[in-house]
Coordinates of N, CA, C and O in Angstrom, one line a residue:
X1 N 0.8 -1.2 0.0 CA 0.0 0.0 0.0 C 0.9 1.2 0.0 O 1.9 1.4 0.7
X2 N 0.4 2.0 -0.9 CA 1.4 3.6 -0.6 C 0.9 4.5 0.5 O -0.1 4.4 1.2
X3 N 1.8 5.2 0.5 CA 1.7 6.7 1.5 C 0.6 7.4 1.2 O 0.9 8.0 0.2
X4 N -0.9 7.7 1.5 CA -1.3 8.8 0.9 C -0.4 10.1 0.9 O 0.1 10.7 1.9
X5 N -0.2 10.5 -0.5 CA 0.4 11.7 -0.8 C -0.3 13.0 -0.2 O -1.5 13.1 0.0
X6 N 0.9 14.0 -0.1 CA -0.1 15.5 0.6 C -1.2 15.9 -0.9 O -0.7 15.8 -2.0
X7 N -2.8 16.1 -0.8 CA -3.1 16.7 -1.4 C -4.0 18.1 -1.1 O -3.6 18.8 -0.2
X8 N -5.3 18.4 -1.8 CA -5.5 19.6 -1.4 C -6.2 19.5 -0.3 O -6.3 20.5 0.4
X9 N -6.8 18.4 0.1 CA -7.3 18.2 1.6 C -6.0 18.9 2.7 O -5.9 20.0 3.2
X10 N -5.0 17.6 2.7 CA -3.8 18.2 3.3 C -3.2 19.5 3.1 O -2.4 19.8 3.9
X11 N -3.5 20.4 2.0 CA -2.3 21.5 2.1 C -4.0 22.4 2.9 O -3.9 23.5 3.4
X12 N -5.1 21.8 2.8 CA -6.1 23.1 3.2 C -5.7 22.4 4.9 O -4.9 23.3 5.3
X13 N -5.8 21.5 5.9 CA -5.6 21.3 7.0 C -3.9 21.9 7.8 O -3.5 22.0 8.9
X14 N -3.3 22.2 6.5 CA -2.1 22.5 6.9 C -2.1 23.8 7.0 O -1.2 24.2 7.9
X15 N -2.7 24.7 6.5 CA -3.0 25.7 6.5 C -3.6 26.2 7.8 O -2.9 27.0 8.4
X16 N -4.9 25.7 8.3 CA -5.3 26.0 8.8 C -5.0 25.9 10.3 O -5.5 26.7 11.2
X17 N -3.9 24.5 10.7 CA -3.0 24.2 11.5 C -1.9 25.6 11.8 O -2.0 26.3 12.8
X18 N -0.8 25.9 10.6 CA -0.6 27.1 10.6 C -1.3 28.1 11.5 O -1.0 28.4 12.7
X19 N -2.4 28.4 10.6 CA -3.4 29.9 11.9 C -3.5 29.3 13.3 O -3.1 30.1 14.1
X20 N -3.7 28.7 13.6 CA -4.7 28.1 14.7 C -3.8 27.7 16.1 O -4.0 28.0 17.3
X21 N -2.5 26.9 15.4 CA -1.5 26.6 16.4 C -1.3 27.3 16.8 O -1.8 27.2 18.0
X22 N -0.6 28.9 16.5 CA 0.0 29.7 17.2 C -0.7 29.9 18.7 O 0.0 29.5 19.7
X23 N -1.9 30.4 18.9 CA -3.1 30.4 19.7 C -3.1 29.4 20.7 O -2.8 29.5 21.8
X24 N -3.3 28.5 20.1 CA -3.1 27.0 21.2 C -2.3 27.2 21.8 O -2.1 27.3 23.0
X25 N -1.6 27.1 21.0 CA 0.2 26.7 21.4 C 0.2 28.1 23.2 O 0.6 27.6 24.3
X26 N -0.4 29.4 23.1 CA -0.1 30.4 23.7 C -0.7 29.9 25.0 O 0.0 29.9 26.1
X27 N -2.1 29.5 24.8 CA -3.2 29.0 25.3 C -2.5 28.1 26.8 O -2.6 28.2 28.0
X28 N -1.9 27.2 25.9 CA -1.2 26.0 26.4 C 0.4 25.6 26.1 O 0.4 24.6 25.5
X29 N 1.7 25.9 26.3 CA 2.6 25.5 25.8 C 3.1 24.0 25.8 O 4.0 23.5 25.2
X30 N 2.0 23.4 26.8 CA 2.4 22.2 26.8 C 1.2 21.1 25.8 O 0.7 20.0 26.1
X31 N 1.0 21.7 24.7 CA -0.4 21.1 24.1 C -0.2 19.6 23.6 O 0.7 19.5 22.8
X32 N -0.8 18.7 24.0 CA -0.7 17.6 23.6 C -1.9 17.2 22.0 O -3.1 17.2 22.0
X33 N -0.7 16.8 20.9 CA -1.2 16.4 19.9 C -1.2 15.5 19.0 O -0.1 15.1 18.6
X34 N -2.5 15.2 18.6 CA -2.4 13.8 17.6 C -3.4 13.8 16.5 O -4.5 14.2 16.4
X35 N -2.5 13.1 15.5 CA -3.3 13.1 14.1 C -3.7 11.5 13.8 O -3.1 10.4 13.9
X36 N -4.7 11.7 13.5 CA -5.3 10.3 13.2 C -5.2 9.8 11.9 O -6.1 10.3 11.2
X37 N -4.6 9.1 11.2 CA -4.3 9.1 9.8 C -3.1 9.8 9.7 O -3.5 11.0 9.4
X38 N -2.2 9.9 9.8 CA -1.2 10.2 9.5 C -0.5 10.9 8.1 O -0.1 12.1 7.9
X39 N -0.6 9.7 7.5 CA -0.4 9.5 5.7 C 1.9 10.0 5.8 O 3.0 9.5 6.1
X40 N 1.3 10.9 5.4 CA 2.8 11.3 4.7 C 4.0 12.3 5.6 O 5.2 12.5 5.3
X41 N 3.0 12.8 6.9 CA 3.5 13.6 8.3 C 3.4 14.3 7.8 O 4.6 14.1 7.6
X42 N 3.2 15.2 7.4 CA 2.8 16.8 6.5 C 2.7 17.4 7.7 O 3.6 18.2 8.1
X43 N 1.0 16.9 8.5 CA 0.6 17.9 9.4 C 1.8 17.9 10.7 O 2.4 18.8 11.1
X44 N 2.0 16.2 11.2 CA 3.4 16.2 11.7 C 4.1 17.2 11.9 O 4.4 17.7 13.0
X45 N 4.6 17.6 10.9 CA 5.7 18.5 10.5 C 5.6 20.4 10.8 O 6.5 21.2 11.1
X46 N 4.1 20.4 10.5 CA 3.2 21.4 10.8 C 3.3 21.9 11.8 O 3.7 23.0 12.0
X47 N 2.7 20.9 12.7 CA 2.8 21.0 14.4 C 4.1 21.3 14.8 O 4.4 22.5 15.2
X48 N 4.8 20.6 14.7 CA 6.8 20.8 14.8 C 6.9 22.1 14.6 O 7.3 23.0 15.4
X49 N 6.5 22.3 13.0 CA 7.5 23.8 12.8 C 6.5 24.6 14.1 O 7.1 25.4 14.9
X50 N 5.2 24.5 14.2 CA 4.6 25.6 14.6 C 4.9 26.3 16.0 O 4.7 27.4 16.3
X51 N 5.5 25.0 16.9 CA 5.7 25.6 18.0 C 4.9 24.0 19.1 O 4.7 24.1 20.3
X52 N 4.6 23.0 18.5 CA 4.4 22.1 19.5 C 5.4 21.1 19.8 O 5.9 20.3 18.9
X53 N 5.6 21.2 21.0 CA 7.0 20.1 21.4 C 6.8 18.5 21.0 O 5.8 17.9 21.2
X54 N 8.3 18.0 20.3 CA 8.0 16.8 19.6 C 7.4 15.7 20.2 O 6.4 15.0 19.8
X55 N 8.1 15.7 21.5 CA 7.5 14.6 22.5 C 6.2 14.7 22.8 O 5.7 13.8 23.6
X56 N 5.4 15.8 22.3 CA 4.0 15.9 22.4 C 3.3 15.4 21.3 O 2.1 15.1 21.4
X57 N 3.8 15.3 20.5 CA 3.5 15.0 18.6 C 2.9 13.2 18.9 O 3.6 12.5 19.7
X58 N 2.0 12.9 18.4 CA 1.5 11.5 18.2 C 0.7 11.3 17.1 O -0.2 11.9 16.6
X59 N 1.3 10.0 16.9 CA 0.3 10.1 15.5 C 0.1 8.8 15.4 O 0.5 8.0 16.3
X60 N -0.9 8.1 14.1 CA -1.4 6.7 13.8 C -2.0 6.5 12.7 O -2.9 7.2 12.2
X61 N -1.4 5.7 12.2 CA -2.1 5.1 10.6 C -2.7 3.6 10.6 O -2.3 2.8 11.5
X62 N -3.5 3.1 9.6 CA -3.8 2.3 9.5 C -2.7 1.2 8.5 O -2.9 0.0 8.2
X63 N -1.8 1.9 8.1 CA -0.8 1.9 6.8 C 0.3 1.9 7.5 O 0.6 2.8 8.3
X64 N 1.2 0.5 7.2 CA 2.3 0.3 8.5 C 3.1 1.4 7.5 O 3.5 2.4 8.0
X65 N 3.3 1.4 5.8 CA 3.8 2.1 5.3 C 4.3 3.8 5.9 O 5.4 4.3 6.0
X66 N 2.7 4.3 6.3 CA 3.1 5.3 6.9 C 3.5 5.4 8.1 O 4.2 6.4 8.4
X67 N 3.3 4.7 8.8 CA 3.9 4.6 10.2 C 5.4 4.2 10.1 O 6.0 4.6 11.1
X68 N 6.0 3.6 9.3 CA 7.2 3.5 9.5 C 8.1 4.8 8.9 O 9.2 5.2 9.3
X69 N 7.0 5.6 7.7 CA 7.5 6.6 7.2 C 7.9 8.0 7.9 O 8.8 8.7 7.7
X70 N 6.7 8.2 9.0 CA 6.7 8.9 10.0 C 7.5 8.6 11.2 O 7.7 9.4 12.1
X71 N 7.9 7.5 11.4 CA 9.1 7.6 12.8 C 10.3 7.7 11.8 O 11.3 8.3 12.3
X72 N 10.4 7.4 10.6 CA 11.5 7.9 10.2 C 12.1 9.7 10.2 O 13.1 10.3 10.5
X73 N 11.0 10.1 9.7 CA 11.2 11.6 9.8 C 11.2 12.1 11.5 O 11.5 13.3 11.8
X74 N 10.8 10.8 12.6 CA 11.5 11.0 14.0 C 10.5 11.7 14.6 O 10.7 12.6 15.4
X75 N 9.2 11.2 14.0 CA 7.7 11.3 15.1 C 7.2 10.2 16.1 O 8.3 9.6 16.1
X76 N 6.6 9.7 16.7 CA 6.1 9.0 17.7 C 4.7 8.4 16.5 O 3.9 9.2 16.4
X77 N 4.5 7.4 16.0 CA 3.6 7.0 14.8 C 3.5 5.5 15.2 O 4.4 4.8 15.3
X78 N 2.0 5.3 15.6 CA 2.0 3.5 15.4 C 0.8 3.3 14.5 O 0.2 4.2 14.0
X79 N 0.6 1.8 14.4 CA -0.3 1.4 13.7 C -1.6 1.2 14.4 O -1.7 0.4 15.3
X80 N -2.6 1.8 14.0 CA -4.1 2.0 14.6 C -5.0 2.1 13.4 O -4.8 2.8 12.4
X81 N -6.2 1.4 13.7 CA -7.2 1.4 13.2 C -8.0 3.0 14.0 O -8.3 2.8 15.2
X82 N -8.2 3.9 13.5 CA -8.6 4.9 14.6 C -8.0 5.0 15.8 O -6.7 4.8 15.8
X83 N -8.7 5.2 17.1 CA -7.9 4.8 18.2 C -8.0 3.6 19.1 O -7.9 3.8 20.3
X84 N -8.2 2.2 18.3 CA -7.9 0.7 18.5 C -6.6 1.0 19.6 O -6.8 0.7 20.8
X85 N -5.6 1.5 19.4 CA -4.1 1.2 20.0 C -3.8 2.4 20.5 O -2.8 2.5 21.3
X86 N -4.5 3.5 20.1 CA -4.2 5.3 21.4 C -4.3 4.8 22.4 O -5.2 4.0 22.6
X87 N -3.5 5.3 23.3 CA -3.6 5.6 25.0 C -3.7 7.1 25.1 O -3.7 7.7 24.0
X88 N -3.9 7.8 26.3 CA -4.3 8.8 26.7 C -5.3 10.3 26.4 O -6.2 10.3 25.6
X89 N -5.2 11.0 26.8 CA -5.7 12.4 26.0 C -5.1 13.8 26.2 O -4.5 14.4 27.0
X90 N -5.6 14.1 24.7 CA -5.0 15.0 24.1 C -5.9 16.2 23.9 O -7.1 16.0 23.9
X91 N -5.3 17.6 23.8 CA -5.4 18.3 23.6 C -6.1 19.1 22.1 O -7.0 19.9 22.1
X92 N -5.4 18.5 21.2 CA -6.0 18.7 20.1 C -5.4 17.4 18.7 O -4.4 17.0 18.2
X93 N -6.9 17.1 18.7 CA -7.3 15.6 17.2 C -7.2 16.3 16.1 O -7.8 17.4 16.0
X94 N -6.6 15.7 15.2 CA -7.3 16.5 13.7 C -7.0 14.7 13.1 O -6.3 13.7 13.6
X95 N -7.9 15.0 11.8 CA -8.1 13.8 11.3 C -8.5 14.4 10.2 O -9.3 15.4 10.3
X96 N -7.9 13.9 8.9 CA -8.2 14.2 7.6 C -8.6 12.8 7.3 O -7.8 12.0 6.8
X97 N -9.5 12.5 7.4 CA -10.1 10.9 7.1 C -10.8 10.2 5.7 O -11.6 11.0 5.1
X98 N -10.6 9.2 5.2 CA -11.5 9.0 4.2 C -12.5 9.5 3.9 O -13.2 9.2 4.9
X99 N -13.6 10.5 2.9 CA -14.5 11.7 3.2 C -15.5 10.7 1.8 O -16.7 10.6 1.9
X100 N -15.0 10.1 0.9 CA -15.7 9.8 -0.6 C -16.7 9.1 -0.6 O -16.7 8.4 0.4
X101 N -17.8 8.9 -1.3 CA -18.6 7.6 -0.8 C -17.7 6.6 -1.3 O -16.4 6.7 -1.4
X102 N -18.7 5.2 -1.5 CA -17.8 4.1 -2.0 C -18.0 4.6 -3.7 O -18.9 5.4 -4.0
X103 N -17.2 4.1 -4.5 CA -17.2 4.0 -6.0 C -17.1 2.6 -6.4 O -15.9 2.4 -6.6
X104 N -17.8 1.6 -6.7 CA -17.4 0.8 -7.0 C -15.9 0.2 -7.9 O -15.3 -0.9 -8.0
X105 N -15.7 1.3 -8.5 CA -15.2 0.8 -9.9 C -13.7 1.4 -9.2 O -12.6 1.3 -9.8
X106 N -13.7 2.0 -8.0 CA -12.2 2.6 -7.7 C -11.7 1.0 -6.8 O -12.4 0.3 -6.1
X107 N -10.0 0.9 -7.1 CA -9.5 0.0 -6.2 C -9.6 0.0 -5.2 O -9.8 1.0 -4.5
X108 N -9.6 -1.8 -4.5 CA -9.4 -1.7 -2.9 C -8.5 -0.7 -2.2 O -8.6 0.0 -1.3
X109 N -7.2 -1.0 -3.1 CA -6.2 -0.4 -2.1 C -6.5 1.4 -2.1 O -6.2 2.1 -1.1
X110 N -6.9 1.7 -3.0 CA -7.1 2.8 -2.9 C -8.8 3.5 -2.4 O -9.1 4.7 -2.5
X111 N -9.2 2.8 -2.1 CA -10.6 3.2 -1.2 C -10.3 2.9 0.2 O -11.2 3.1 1.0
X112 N -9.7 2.7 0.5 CA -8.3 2.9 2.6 C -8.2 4.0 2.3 O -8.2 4.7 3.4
X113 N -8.0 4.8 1.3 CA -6.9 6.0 1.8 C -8.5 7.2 1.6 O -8.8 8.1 2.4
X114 N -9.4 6.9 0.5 CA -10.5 7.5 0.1 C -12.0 7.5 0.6 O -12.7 8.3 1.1
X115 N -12.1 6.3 0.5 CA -13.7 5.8 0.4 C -13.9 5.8 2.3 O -13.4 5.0 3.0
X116 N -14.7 6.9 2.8 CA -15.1 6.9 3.8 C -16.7 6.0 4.2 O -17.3 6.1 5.2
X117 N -17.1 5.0 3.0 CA -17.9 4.5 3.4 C -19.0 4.2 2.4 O -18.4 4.3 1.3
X118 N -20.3 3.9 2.2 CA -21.2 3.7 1.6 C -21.4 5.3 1.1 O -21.3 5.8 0.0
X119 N -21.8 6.0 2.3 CA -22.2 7.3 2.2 C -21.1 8.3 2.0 O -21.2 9.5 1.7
X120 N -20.5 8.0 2.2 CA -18.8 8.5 2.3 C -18.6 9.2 4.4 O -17.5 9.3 4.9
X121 N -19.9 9.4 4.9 CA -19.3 9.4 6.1 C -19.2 8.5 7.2 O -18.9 8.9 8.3
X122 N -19.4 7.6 7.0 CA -19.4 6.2 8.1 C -17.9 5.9 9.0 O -17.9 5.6 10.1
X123 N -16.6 6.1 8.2 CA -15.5 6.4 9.4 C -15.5 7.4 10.2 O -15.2 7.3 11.4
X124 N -16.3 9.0 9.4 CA -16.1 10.1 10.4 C -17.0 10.0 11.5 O -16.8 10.9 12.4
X125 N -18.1 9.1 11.7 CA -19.2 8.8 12.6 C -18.8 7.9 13.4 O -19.5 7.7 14.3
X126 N -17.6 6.9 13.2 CA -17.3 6.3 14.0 C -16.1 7.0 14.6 O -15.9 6.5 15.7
X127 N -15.4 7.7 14.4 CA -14.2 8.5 14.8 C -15.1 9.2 15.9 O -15.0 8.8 17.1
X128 N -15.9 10.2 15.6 CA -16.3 11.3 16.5 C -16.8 10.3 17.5 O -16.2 10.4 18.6
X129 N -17.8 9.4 17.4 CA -18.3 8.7 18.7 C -16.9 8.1 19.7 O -17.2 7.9 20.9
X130 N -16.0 7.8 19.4 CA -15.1 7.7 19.6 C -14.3 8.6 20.6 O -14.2 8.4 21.8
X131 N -13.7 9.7 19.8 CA -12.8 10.5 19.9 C -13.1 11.7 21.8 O -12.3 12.2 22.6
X132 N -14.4 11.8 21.9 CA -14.4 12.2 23.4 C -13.8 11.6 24.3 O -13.5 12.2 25.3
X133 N -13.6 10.4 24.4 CA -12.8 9.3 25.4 C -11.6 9.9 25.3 O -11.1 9.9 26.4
X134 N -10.7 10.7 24.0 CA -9.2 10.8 24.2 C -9.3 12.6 24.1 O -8.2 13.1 23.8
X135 N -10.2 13.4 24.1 CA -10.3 14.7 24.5 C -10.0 14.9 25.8 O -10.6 14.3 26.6
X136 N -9.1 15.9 26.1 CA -8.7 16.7 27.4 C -9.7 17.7 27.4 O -10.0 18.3 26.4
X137 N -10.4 17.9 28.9 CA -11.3 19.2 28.9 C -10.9 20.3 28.3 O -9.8 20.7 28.4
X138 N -11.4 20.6 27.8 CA -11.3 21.9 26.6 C -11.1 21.7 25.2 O -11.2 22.6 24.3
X139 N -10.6 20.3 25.2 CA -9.7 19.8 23.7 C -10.8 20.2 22.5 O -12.0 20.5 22.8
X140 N -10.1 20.3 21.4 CA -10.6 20.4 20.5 C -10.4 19.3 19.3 O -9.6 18.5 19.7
X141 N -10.7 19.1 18.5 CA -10.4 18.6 17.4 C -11.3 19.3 15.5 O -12.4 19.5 15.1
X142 N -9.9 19.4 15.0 CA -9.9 19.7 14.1 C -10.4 18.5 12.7 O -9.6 17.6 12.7
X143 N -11.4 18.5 11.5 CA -12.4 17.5 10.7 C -12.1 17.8 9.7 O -12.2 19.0 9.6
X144 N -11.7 17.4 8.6 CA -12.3 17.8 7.3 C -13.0 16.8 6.8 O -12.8 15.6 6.7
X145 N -14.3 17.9 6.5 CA -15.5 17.1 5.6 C -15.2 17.6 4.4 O -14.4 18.5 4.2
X146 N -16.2 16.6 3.4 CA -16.5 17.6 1.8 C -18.1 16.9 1.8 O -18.7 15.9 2.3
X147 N -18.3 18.0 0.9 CA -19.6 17.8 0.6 C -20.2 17.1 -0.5 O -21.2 17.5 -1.2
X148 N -19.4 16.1 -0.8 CA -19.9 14.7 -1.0 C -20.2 13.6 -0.3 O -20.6 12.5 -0.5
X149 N -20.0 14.0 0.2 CA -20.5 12.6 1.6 C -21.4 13.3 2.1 O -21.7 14.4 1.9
X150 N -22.1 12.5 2.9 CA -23.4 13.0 3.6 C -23.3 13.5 5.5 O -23.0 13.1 6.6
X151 N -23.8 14.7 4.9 CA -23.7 15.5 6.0 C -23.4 14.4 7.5 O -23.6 13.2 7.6
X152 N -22.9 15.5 8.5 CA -22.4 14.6 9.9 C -23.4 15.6 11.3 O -22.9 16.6 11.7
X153 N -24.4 15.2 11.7 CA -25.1 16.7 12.1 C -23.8 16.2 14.0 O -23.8 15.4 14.9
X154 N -23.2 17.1 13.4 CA -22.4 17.0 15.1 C -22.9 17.5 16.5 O -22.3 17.2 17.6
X155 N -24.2 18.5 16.4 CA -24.5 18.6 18.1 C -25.4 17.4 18.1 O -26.1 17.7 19.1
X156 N -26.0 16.0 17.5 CA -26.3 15.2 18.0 C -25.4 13.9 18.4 O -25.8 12.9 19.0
X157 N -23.9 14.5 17.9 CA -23.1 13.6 18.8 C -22.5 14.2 19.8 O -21.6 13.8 20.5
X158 N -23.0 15.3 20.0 CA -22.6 15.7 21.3 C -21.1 16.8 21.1 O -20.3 17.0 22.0
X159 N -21.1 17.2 20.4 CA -20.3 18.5 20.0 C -20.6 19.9 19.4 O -21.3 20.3 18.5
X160 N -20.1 20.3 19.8 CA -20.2 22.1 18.7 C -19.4 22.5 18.4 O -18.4 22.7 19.0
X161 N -19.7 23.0 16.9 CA -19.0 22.8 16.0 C -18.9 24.4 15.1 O -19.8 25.1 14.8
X162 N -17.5 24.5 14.9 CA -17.4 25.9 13.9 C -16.6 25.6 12.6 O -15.7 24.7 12.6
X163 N -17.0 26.4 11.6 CA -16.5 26.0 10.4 C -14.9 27.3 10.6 O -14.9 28.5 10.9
X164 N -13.7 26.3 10.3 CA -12.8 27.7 10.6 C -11.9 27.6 9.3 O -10.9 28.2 9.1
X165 N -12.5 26.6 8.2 CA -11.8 27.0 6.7 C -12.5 26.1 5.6 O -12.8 25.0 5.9
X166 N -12.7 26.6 4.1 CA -13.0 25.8 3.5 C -12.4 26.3 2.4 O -11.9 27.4 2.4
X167 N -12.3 25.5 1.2 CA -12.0 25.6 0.1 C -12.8 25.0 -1.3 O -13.0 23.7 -1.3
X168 N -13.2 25.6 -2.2 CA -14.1 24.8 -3.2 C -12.7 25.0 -4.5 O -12.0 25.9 -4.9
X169 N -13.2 23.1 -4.9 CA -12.6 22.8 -5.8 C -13.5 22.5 -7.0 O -14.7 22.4 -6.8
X170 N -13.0 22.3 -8.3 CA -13.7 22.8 -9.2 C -14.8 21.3 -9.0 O -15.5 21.3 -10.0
X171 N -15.2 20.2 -8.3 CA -15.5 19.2 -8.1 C -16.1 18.9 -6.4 O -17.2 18.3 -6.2
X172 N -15.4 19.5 -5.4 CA -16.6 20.0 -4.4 C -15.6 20.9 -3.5 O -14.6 21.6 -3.5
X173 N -16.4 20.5 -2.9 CA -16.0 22.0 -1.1 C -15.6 21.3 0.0 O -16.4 20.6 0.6
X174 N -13.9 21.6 0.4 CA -14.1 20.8 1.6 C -14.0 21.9 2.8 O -14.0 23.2 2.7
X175 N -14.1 21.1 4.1 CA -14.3 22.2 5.0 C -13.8 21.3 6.3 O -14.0 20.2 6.6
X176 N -12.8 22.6 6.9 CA -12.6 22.0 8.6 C -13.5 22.9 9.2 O -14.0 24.0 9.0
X177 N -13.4 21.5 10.6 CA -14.6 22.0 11.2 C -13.8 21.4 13.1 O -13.3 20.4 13.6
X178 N -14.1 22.9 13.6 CA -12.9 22.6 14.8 C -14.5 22.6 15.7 O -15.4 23.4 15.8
X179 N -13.9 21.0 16.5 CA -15.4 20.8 17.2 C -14.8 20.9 18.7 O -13.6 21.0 18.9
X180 N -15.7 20.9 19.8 CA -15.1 20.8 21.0 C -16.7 20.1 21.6 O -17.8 20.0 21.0
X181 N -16.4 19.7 22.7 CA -17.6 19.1 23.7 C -18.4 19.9 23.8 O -18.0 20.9 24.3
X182 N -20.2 19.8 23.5 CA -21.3 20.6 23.8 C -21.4 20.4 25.5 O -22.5 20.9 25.9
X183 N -20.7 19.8 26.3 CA -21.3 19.8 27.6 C -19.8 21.1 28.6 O -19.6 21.0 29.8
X184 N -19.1 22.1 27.7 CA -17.7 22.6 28.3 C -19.0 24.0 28.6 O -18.6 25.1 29.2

C-alpha cells in the first residue's frame, strides 16, 4: 500500500493548522497532539514547525507504510485502526479521514486512503463517537468534511462545532470543522 500523498485536503488542513497553532500553542505551551491518519506527516511537521514540542507529537495510521514513514522523519507513529491502540488524552485531534462515498469501480487499495464509506461518512461517525474518550477538557479537534459525503449533524453527537476554513474545488468544497464538547 502507498503513503497517501499531501493533497489539497492536506495543504487546506495544513493551512489552517498554521493559523490556529500559534493560539493554542499560547493558550497552552504544553499542548498535547495527535493526528489520526497520518499519511505522509505533513501535518506532523506542521505541528513541529509551529511551535508544539516533539514529545508531544502522536500520530497513527492504519498503513504500516506510513507509520514507519513517519518515525522515520522522528515522530512518535503507530499502527491503529482509529484509536484501537491510542492511550491517553489530548489536547487537540485533527483527522483528515477517508470523506468519498464508495465507488465501485475505484481499487481496494485505494478506497483505505479515500472511500469513507457507503455514504462517504461512516469512518467520520465512528471517529467522532469515539474520539471524546481521548479529548482533554477543553480539547478540540480539528475535521475535514467535503460535501460529497453525507452530512455529519455533530450537536447530535454531542459536540459544537465551527466552520474555521473551506476551500471549493472545481469538483466539491471541503471544510474543517474545529469541534469541542457541547457539555464545556
Amino acid at each position: 500500500m502507498t503513503i497517501y500523498p499531501p493533497s489539497e485536503d492536506s495543504y487546506l488542513m495544513s493551512r489552517i493548522l498554521k493559523e490556529q497553532l500559534p493560539k493554542l500553542i499560547e493558550e497552552n505551551p504544553d499542548l498535547k497532539f495527535l493526528e489520526i491518519g497520518a499519511g505522509s506527516g505533513i501535518h506532523l511537521e506542521t505541528a513541529y514547525n509551529k511551535g508544539v514540542k516533539k514529545e508531544n507529537i502522536f500520530s497513527s495510521d492504519i498503513n504500516q507504510d506510513s507509520v514507519n514513514h513517519c518515525n522515520l522523519l522522528g515522530f512518535n507513529c503507530i499502527k491503529s485502526d482509529l484509536f484501537e491502540n491510542i492511550n491517553g488524552k489530548f489536547n487537540l485531534i485533527i483527522f483528515n479521514p477517508p470523506y468519498l462515498p464508495r465507488e465501485k469501480k475505484e481499487p481496494k487499495d485505494s478506497q483505505i486512503q479515500t472511500t469513507g464509506g457507503k455514504e462517504g461518512n461512516e469512518i467520520i461517525l465512528k471517529f467522532l463517537k469515539i474520539a471524546k474518550e481521548y479529548l482533554e477538557k477543553n480539547g478540540r479537534i480539528f475535521l475535514i468534511t467535503s460535501n460529497l459525503a453525507e452530512n455529519v449533524n455533530f450537536g447530535k453527537l454531542g459536540y459544537k462545532e465551527k466552520e474555521i476554513g473551506c476551500e471549493n474545488l472545481f469538483f466539491e468544497r471541503l471544510c474543517i470543522w474545529e469541534l469541542s464538547l457541547n457539555n464545556l
